[in-house]
CSV table of C-alpha atoms in Angstrom, one decimal:
chain,number,residue,atom,x,y,z
A,1,MET,CA,-30.3,9.4,-63.2
A,2,GLU,CA,-33.1,10.4,-61.1
A,3,PRO,CA,-35.5,6.9,-59.8
A,4,ASP,CA,-38.9,8.5,-61.4
A,5,GLN,CA,-37.3,7.6,-65.2
A,6,THR,CA,-36.6,3.9,-64.4
A,7,GLU,CA,-39.1,3.1,-62.0
A,8,GLU,CA,-41.0,1.4,-64.9
A,9,MET,CA,-38.3,-0.3,-67.3
A,10,ASP,CA,-38.4,-3.6,-67.8
A,11,ILE,CA,-35.1,-4.6,-66.7
A,12,GLU,CA,-33.9,-8.1,-66.1
A,13,VAL,CA,-33.3,-9.3,-62.9
A,14,LEU,CA,-30.5,-11.5,-62.1
A,15,SER,CA,-31.5,-14.6,-60.1
A,16,SER,CA,-29.4,-15.4,-57.3
A,17,MET,CA,-27.4,-18.4,-56.8
A,18,TRP,CA,-26.9,-18.1,-52.9
A,19,PRO,CA,-29.1,-20.7,-51.3
A,20,GLU,CA,-31.7,-20.6,-49.1
A,21,ASP,CA,-29.6,-22.4,-46.4
A,22,VAL,CA,-25.9,-22.7,-47.1
A,23,GLY,CA,-25.0,-25.3,-43.7
A,24,THR,CA,-27.5,-28.1,-45.4
A,25,GLN,CA,-24.6,-30.4,-46.4
A,26,ALA,CA,-22.3,-29.4,-44.1
A,27,ASP,CA,-25.6,-30.5,-41.5
A,28,ASN,CA,-26.1,-33.6,-43.4
A,29,ARG,CA,-22.6,-34.4,-43.7
A,30,PHE,CA,-22.6,-34.8,-39.6
A,31,SER,CA,-26.1,-35.6,-38.9
A,32,ILE,CA,-26.7,-32.0,-36.9
A,33,GLU,CA,-30.5,-31.9,-37.0
A,34,LYS,CA,-31.1,-27.8,-38.8
A,35,PRO,CA,-34.8,-26.8,-40.3
A,36,ALA,CA,-34.1,-25.3,-43.7
A,37,GLY,CA,-33.8,-21.5,-43.6
A,38,ASP,CA,-34.5,-19.5,-40.4
A,39,SER,CA,-37.2,-21.4,-39.6
A,40,ASP,CA,-37.9,-23.8,-36.2
A,41,THR,CA,-40.5,-26.5,-37.1
A,42,LEU,CA,-40.8,-26.3,-33.3
A,43,LYS,CA,-42.3,-23.0,-32.6
A,44,GLU,CA,-45.5,-24.5,-32.9
A,45,VAL,CA,-45.1,-27.7,-31.3
A,46,ASP,CA,-46.3,-28.5,-28.5
A,47,ILE,CA,-43.8,-31.4,-26.2
A,48,ALA,CA,-45.4,-32.6,-23.0
A,49,GLU,CA,-43.6,-31.9,-19.8
A,50,LYS,CA,-39.8,-32.1,-18.5
A,51,ARG,CA,-39.1,-36.0,-18.3
A,52,ILE,CA,-35.1,-35.7,-18.4
A,53,MET,CA,-33.6,-35.1,-14.8
A,54,ALA,CA,-29.5,-34.8,-15.2
A,55,ASP,CA,-26.9,-33.7,-13.0
A,56,LEU,CA,-25.7,-30.8,-14.7
A,57,LYS,CA,-22.1,-31.0,-12.6
A,58,ARG,CA,-21.1,-33.9,-14.1
A,59,LEU,CA,-22.1,-33.5,-17.8
A,60,PRO,CA,-18.6,-31.4,-18.4
A,61,GLU,CA,-17.0,-34.1,-17.0
A,62,LEU,CA,-18.1,-37.3,-19.3
A,63,MET,CA,-18.0,-35.3,-22.2
A,64,ASN,CA,-14.2,-34.5,-22.2
A,65,MET,CA,-13.6,-37.5,-20.4
A,66,THR,CA,-14.7,-39.8,-22.1
A,67,ASP,CA,-14.3,-41.2,-26.0
A,68,GLN,CA,-17.9,-40.4,-27.3
A,69,GLY,CA,-17.9,-36.8,-25.5
A,70,SER,CA,-15.5,-35.7,-26.8
A,71,SER,CA,-16.1,-37.3,-30.9
A,72,GLN,CA,-19.8,-35.1,-30.3
A,73,LEU,CA,-18.0,-31.8,-29.5
A,74,ASN,CA,-15.0,-32.8,-32.4
A,75,ASN,CA,-17.9,-33.2,-35.0
A,76,LEU,CA,-19.9,-30.3,-34.1
A,77,VAL,CA,-16.8,-28.1,-34.3
A,78,LYS,CA,-15.7,-29.6,-37.5
A,79,GLN,CA,-19.6,-29.0,-38.6
A,80,TRP,CA,-19.7,-25.4,-38.0
A,81,GLU,CA,-16.0,-24.9,-39.8
A,82,TYR,CA,-17.2,-26.7,-43.0
A,83,LYS,CA,-19.9,-24.5,-42.7
A,84,GLN,CA,-17.8,-21.4,-42.6
A,85,ASP,CA,-16.3,-22.7,-45.7
A,86,HIS,CA,-19.0,-23.5,-47.7
A,87,GLU,CA,-20.7,-19.9,-47.2
A,88,VAL,CA,-17.1,-18.4,-48.2
A,89,LYS,CA,-16.6,-20.7,-51.1
A,90,LEU,CA,-20.6,-19.8,-52.2
A,91,LEU,CA,-19.4,-15.8,-51.6
A,92,ARG,CA,-16.3,-15.9,-53.8
A,93,GLU,CA,-18.6,-17.7,-56.6
A,94,GLU,CA,-21.1,-15.3,-56.7
A,95,LEU,CA,-18.9,-12.5,-56.5
A,96,LYS,CA,-17.3,-14.6,-59.5
A,97,ILE,CA,-20.3,-14.7,-61.0
A,98,LEU,CA,-21.2,-10.9,-60.7
A,99,THR,CA,-18.0,-9.6,-61.7
A,100,LYS,CA,-18.0,-11.0,-64.7
A,101,GLN,CA,-21.8,-10.3,-65.5
A,102,ARG,CA,-20.5,-6.4,-64.5
A,103,GLU,CA,-17.4,-6.8,-67.0
A,104,GLU,CA,-19.4,-7.8,-69.9
A,105,ALA,CA,-22.6,-5.0,-69.2
A,106,GLU,CA,-19.8,-2.6,-69.3
A,107,ALA,CA,-17.9,-4.4,-72.6
A,108,LYS,CA,-21.8,-3.9,-74.0
A,109,GLU,CA,-22.7,-1.1,-73.1
A,110,LEU,CA,-19.6,0.3,-74.4
A,111,ASN,CA,-20.2,-1.5,-78.0
A,112,ILE,CA,-24.0,-0.1,-77.9
A,113,ILE,CA,-22.4,3.8,-77.6
A,114,GLU,CA,-19.2,3.0,-80.4
A,115,GLU,CA,-21.7,1.6,-82.7
A,116,HIS,CA,-24.5,4.0,-82.9
A,117,ASN,CA,-22.8,7.3,-81.7
A,118,PHE,CA,-22.8,8.2,-85.6
A,119,GLU,CA,-26.2,7.4,-85.9
A,120,THR,CA,-27.4,10.4,-83.4
A,121,LYS,CA,-27.6,13.8,-84.8
A,122,GLU,CA,-25.9,15.2,-81.5
A,123,PRO,CA,-22.2,15.8,-81.0
A,124,GLU,CA,-20.0,13.2,-81.1
A,125,ASN,CA,-18.7,14.1,-77.8
A,126,VAL,CA,-22.1,14.7,-76.0
A,127,PRO,CA,-22.4,11.6,-73.6
A,128,VAL,CA,-25.5,9.2,-74.1
A,129,LEU,CA,-26.9,10.1,-70.5
A,130,ASP,CA,-25.7,13.4,-69.8
A,131,ASP,CA,-28.4,15.7,-68.8
A,132,THR,CA,-27.7,18.6,-71.7
A,133,ASN,CA,-28.4,16.4,-74.1
A,134,ASP,CA,-32.2,17.3,-75.5
A,135,LEU,CA,-33.0,13.8,-76.8
A,136,TYR,CA,-32.4,12.5,-73.2
A,137,ARG,CA,-34.6,15.4,-71.5
A,138,ARG,CA,-37.6,14.2,-73.8
A,139,PHE,CA,-37.2,10.8,-72.3
A,140,LYS,CA,-36.5,11.8,-68.6
A,141,HIS,CA,-40.3,13.2,-69.0
A,142,ASN,CA,-41.6,10.5,-70.0
A,143,LYS,CA,-42.6,8.0,-67.6
A,144,ARG,CA,-42.2,4.9,-69.9
A,145,VAL,CA,-39.7,4.6,-73.2
A,146,GLU,CA,-41.9,3.2,-76.0
A,147,ILE,CA,-39.4,1.5,-78.0
A,148,GLY,CA,-39.2,2.7,-81.7
A,149,GLU,CA,-40.4,-0.7,-84.3
A,150,GLU,CA,-36.6,-0.3,-85.7
A,151,PHE,CA,-33.9,-1.3,-83.0
A,152,ASP,CA,-31.1,0.4,-85.4
A,153,THR,CA,-33.2,3.9,-84.6
A,154,VAL,CA,-31.3,6.2,-81.1
A,155,ALA,CA,-34.4,5.6,-79.5
A,156,TYR,CA,-34.1,1.7,-79.0
A,157,TRP,CA,-30.2,1.9,-78.2
A,158,LYS,CA,-31.0,5.2,-75.6
A,159,GLN,CA,-33.3,2.7,-73.8
A,160,LYS,CA,-30.9,0.2,-73.9
A,161,ALA,CA,-28.1,2.1,-72.7
A,162,LEU,CA,-30.4,3.0,-69.7
A,163,SER,CA,-31.4,-0.5,-69.0
A,164,LEU,CA,-27.6,-1.6,-68.9
A,165,GLU,CA,-27.2,1.2,-66.7
A,166,LYS,CA,-29.9,0.3,-64.2
A,167,MET,CA,-28.3,-3.4,-64.8
A,168,LEU,CA,-24.5,-1.8,-63.4
A,169,GLU,CA,-25.6,-0.6,-61.3
A,170,ALA,CA,-27.9,-3.5,-59.5
A,171,ILE,CA,-25.3,-5.4,-60.0
A,172,THR,CA,-22.3,-3.2,-58.7
A,173,GLU,CA,-24.5,-3.0,-55.7
A,174,ARG,CA,-24.6,-6.2,-54.7
A,175,GLU,CA,-20.8,-6.8,-55.7
A,176,ARG,CA,-20.2,-4.3,-52.8
A,177,ARG,CA,-22.8,-6.2,-50.2
A,178,LEU,CA,-21.0,-9.7,-50.8
A,179,ILE,CA,-17.5,-8.1,-50.7
A,180,GLU,CA,-18.7,-6.8,-47.3
A,181,LYS,CA,-20.4,-10.1,-46.6
A,182,LEU,CA,-17.5,-11.9,-47.5
A,183,ASN,CA,-15.5,-10.0,-45.1
A,184,GLU,CA,-17.5,-10.3,-42.2
A,185,SER,CA,-17.1,-13.8,-42.8
A,186,LEU,CA,-13.8,-14.0,-43.2
A,187,LYS,CA,-13.3,-12.1,-39.7
A,188,THR,CA,-15.4,-14.2,-37.9
A,189,MET,CA,-14.0,-17.1,-38.4
A,190,GLU,CA,-10.1,-15.4,-37.7
A,191,SER,CA,-11.5,-13.6,-34.5
A,192,HIS,CA,-13.4,-16.3,-33.3
A,193,SER,CA,-11.4,-19.8,-31.9
A,194,ALA,CA,-15.1,-21.5,-30.7
A,195,PRO,CA,-18.8,-20.9,-32.2
A,196,VAL,CA,-19.9,-21.4,-28.8
A,197,GLU,CA,-23.2,-19.4,-29.6
A,198,GLU,CA,-24.1,-21.4,-33.1
A,199,LEU,CA,-22.9,-24.5,-31.8
A,200,THR,CA,-25.0,-23.4,-28.2
A,201,GLN,CA,-28.1,-23.3,-30.4
A,202,ASN,CA,-27.8,-26.5,-32.4
A,203,LEU,CA,-27.4,-27.6,-29.5
A,204,LYS,CA,-30.6,-26.6,-28.2
A,205,ARG,CA,-32.3,-28.0,-31.6
A,206,ALA,CA,-30.6,-30.6,-31.7
A,207,GLU,CA,-32.2,-31.3,-27.6
A,208,GLY,CA,-35.2,-29.9,-28.9
A,209,PHE,CA,-36.0,-33.0,-32.1
A,210,LEU,CA,-35.2,-35.2,-29.3
A,211,HIS,CA,-37.8,-34.0,-26.6
A,212,PHE,CA,-40.2,-33.4,-29.8
A,213,ILE,CA,-39.2,-37.6,-31.4
A,214,LEU,CA,-38.9,-39.2,-27.9
A,215,GLN,CA,-42.4,-37.6,-26.4
A,216,ASN,CA,-44.7,-40.3,-27.1
A,217,ALA,CA,-42.1,-42.9,-27.4
A,218,PRO,CA,-42.4,-46.0,-24.6
A,219,ILE,CA,-39.0,-45.6,-24.2
A,220,VAL,CA,-36.3,-44.7,-21.0
A,221,MET,CA,-32.8,-44.2,-21.2
A,222,GLY,CA,-30.4,-43.5,-18.5
A,223,HIS,CA,-26.8,-42.8,-17.1
A,224,GLN,CA,-25.3,-44.9,-14.4
A,225,ASP,CA,-22.1,-44.3,-12.6
A,226,LYS,CA,-19.8,-47.4,-11.6
A,227,ASP,CA,-21.9,-47.5,-8.4
A,228,LEU,CA,-24.6,-47.5,-10.4
A,229,ARG,CA,-26.2,-44.2,-9.3
A,230,TYR,CA,-28.3,-42.0,-11.7
A,231,LEU,CA,-27.0,-39.2,-13.2
A,232,PHE,CA,-29.5,-38.6,-16.6
A,233,ILE,CA,-32.6,-40.6,-17.2
A,234,TYR,CA,-35.1,-39.9,-19.8
A,235,ASN,CA,-38.2,-41.5,-18.7
A,236,LYS,CA,-41.5,-41.9,-20.5
A,237,PHE,CA,-43.4,-42.5,-17.6
A,238,PRO,CA,-42.9,-40.5,-14.9
A,239,THR,CA,-44.3,-40.4,-11.3
A,240,LEU,CA,-40.5,-39.2,-9.5
A,241,ARG,CA,-39.0,-36.4,-8.5
A,242,GLU,CA,-35.6,-35.2,-9.2
A,243,GLN,CA,-34.1,-35.5,-6.3
A,244,ASP,CA,-35.8,-39.3,-5.3
A,245,ILE,CA,-33.5,-40.5,-8.7
A,246,LEU,CA,-30.7,-38.6,-8.9
A,247,GLY,CA,-27.6,-40.5,-7.1
A,248,LYS,CA,-29.2,-43.3,-6.7
A,249,THR,CA,-29.3,-46.9,-7.3
A,250,ASP,CA,-32.8,-48.7,-8.6
A,251,VAL,CA,-33.2,-50.9,-5.9
A,252,GLU,CA,-33.6,-47.8,-3.7
A,253,ILE,CA,-35.7,-46.0,-6.2
A,254,PHE,CA,-38.4,-49.0,-7.4
A,255,GLN,CA,-39.5,-52.4,-5.5
A,256,GLY,CA,-40.4,-55.2,-6.5
A,257,VAL,CA,-40.4,-58.3,-9.2
A,258,GLY,CA,-37.7,-57.1,-11.9
A,259,VAL,CA,-35.7,-54.4,-9.8
A,260,LYS,CA,-33.2,-56.6,-8.6
A,261,GLU,CA,-32.9,-58.9,-11.2
A,262,SER,CA,-32.0,-55.6,-13.8
A,263,GLU,CA,-29.4,-54.1,-11.5
A,264,ASP,CA,-27.4,-57.4,-11.4
A,265,PHE,CA,-27.8,-56.8,-15.1
A,266,LYS,CA,-26.0,-53.7,-15.7
A,267,ARG,CA,-23.5,-54.5,-13.0
A,268,GLU,CA,-22.3,-57.8,-14.6
A,269,VAL,CA,-22.5,-55.5,-17.9
A,270,LEU,CA,-19.7,-53.2,-16.4
A,271,GLU,CA,-18.1,-56.4,-14.6
A,272,THR,CA,-17.1,-57.8,-18.6
A,273,GLY,CA,-17.7,-54.6,-20.1
A,274,LYS,CA,-19.8,-56.4,-23.0
A,275,ALA,CA,-22.8,-54.7,-24.1
A,276,SER,CA,-25.6,-56.9,-23.9
A,277,LYS,CA,-29.9,-57.2,-23.7
A,278,LYS,CA,-32.5,-58.6,-21.9
A,279,GLU,CA,-35.6,-58.7,-21.5
A,280,ILE,CA,-37.2,-57.8,-18.0
A,281,THR,CA,-40.9,-58.3,-16.3
A,282,PHE,CA,-41.3,-55.4,-13.8
A,283,GLU,CA,-43.9,-55.8,-10.7
A,284,THR,CA,-44.0,-52.1,-8.9
A,285,GLU,CA,-46.4,-50.2,-7.4
A,286,LEU,CA,-45.2,-47.2,-9.3
A,287,PHE,CA,-45.9,-48.4,-12.9
A,288,GLY,CA,-47.4,-52.1,-12.0
A,289,SER,CA,-46.5,-54.9,-14.3
A,290,LYS,CA,-44.8,-54.1,-17.4
A,291,THR,CA,-42.0,-55.7,-19.5
A,292,PHE,CA,-39.0,-54.0,-21.1
A,293,LEU,CA,-36.8,-54.9,-23.7
A,294,ILE,CA,-33.2,-53.3,-22.0
A,295,TYR,CA,-30.2,-52.9,-23.3
A,296,VAL,CA,-26.7,-51.6,-21.6
A,297,GLU,CA,-23.1,-50.6,-22.4
A,298,PRO,CA,-20.3,-50.0,-20.3
A,299,VAL,CA,-19.2,-46.3,-20.7
A,300,TYR,CA,-15.0,-46.1,-20.8
A,301,ASN,CA,-13.0,-42.8,-19.8
A,302,LYS,CA,-10.1,-42.1,-22.2
A,303,ALA,CA,-7.8,-43.9,-20.1
A,304,ARG,CA,-9.9,-47.2,-21.3
A,305,GLU,CA,-11.3,-47.5,-17.8
A,306,LYS,CA,-14.6,-48.1,-16.8
A,307,ILE,CA,-16.9,-45.2,-15.5
A,308,GLY,CA,-20.1,-46.5,-15.4
A,309,ILE,CA,-22.9,-47.7,-18.0
A,310,ASN,CA,-25.2,-46.0,-21.1
A,311,HIS,CA,-29.1,-47.9,-20.9
A,312,MET,CA,-31.9,-47.6,-22.4
A,313,GLY,CA,-35.3,-50.3,-22.4
A,314,MET,CA,-38.3,-50.1,-24.4
A,315,GLU,CA,-41.8,-50.9,-23.2
A,316,VAL,CA,-42.7,-54.6,-25.0
A,317,THR,CA,-45.8,-55.7,-22.8
A,318,ASP,CA,-48.2,-55.6,-25.7
A,319,GLN,CA,-45.6,-57.3,-27.7
A,320,VAL,CA,-44.8,-60.4,-25.3
A,321,LYS,CA,-48.6,-60.6,-24.5
A,322,LYS,CA,-49.0,-61.2,-28.0
A,323,ARG,CA,-45.9,-63.3,-28.3
A,324,GLU,CA,-47.4,-65.3,-25.6
A,325,LYS,CA,-50.5,-65.8,-26.4
A,326,MET,CA,-49.5,-67.0,-29.7
A,327,VAL,CA,-46.7,-69.5,-27.9
A,328,LYS,CA,-49.8,-70.4,-26.0
A,329,LEU,CA,-51.8,-70.7,-29.2
A,330,ARG,CA,-49.2,-73.2,-30.9
A,331,GLU,CA,-49.0,-75.3,-28.2
A,332,ASP,CA,-52.9,-75.9,-28.0
A,333,LYS,CA,-52.6,-76.9,-31.8
A,334,ALA,CA,-50.0,-79.2,-31.0
A,335,VAL,CA,-51.9,-80.9,-28.4
A,336,ARG,CA,-54.9,-81.3,-30.5
A,337,LYS,CA,-52.8,-82.5,-33.1
A,338,ALA,CA,-51.1,-85.5,-30.8
A,339,MET,CA,-54.7,-86.2,-29.5
A,340,LYS,CA,-56.1,-86.0,-32.8
A,341,SER,CA,-53.2,-88.8,-34.0
A,342,GLU,CA,-53.5,-90.9,-30.6
A,343,LEU,CA,-58.0,-91.2,-31.2
A,344,ASN,CA,-56.8,-92.3,-34.8
A,345,LYS,CA,-54.2,-94.7,-33.9
A,346,THR,CA,-57.0,-96.1,-31.4
A,347,ILE,CA,-59.8,-96.0,-33.6
A,348,HIS,CA,-57.2,-98.0,-36.0
A,349,ILE,CA,-56.4,-100.8,-33.0
A,350,THR,CA,-60.0,-101.2,-32.0
A,351,MET,CA,-61.3,-101.5,-36.1
A,352,LEU,CA,-58.7,-104.2,-36.3
A,353,LYS,CA,-60.0,-106.0,-33.0
A,354,LEU,CA,-63.7,-105.8,-34.3
A,355,TRP,CA,-62.2,-107.5,-37.3
A,356,HIS,CA,-60.6,-110.0,-35.8
A,357,ARG,CA,-64.2,-111.0,-33.6
A,358,MET,CA,-66.0,-110.7,-36.4
A,359,ASN,CA,-63.7,-112.7,-38.3
A,360,PHE,CA,-63.9,-116.1,-35.3
A,361,LEU,CA,-67.5,-115.4,-35.4
A,362,LEU,CA,-67.5,-116.0,-39.1
A,363,LEU,CA,-65.3,-119.3,-38.8
A,364,PHE,CA,-67.6,-120.1,-35.9
A,365,VAL,CA,-70.7,-120.2,-38.1
A,366,ALA,CA,-69.2,-121.8,-40.5
A,367,MET,CA,-68.0,-124.6,-38.6
A,368,PHE,CA,-71.0,-125.5,-37.5
A,369,PHE,CA,-73.2,-125.0,-40.4
A,370,ILE,CA,-70.5,-127.9,-42.1
A,371,HIS,CA,-70.8,-129.9,-39.1
A,372,ILE,CA,-74.9,-129.6,-39.5
A,373,LEU,CA,-74.4,-130.7,-42.8
A,374,HIS,CA,-72.1,-132.9,-42.4
A,375,GLU,CA,-74.8,-134.8,-39.3
A,376,PHE,CA,-77.8,-134.2,-41.7
A,377,THR,CA,-76.0,-136.7,-44.3
A,378,HIS,CA,-75.0,-138.8,-41.6
A,379,LEU,CA,-78.3,-139.4,-40.7
A,380,LYS,CA,-79.6,-139.4,-44.1
A,381,LEU,CA,-77.8,-142.2,-45.4
A,382,ARG,CA,-78.4,-144.6,-42.2
A,383,SER,CA,-82.0,-143.9,-42.9
A,384,GLN,CA,-81.0,-145.4,-46.4
A,385,GLU,CA,-80.2,-148.4,-45.5
């Protein structure tokens, strides 16, 4: 069959059940960030200067010695295994559907040939799509086969057979590709005990998203060993070089108010083994006056021995200023309310005193008039005598 005779035919295109991103379901299960499809959403994102300092020699040790590190690695491996299982499952399902469609197309084509073979004037044993068939040669030179108005004509079923033949070839080709892809996936799963490359890409993508999310967040976070020396730090306020921080304690790096309090708080968490948080105000030459809400948790190895701490601090300077302002406003309001209450009491007492004084004056005036009246009456009686 030549391609120029069928390229103009209207052939039903089978939609694929293959998802754009076969790893989405598995990724969500383990909270591994991955953009849909093959696109990378961070390619066009401008990530600010590097704010992370880390002792990479100690990182593998922490990943192997701590439960958190082992759990993270296990989750990554499980996520990869679930993704591979999901891909194989989808391949098998689509292969099953395509096989069923191929069988239906073959059966339908066979039925069409058998049911309408008696209507043609060609010899019975001449195949429908044989190049020696005169009717087929007439269709071959036409760019498009015209369908007769009557569906029981030989021309209509000839065209239908061509369409089904084209569809069958497409289904067979897709089936072949899926089988090859399935075999490749099975070989990959059997030959690779650790999907290092794919897991590395997942880690890089996760790190890129972490930078993208935190680049404008007022956050400082890090890891310190049991001597409170920095092995890792992410700083929103980068002012020091790597050699000025890694392997040193807070009091060796910073000077000013709040530094000793912060280190004592971290040492207390390391000694007690209980995570805690505290609000500390710093006054340093490097970044001025800032208040941080610091959360500190101890880190254990698999033998349940404390090997260091993780900490995260968020700058809350503006919130603290607003809170202090609100406290001052409440205090001023309470003072004004107390002064108003005291003034009301004073006014009440003053009014009582004035009322008593007025009553006394009225009584005095009344007694004075009574006395005058009594004297006047007495004088009048004497004059009459």
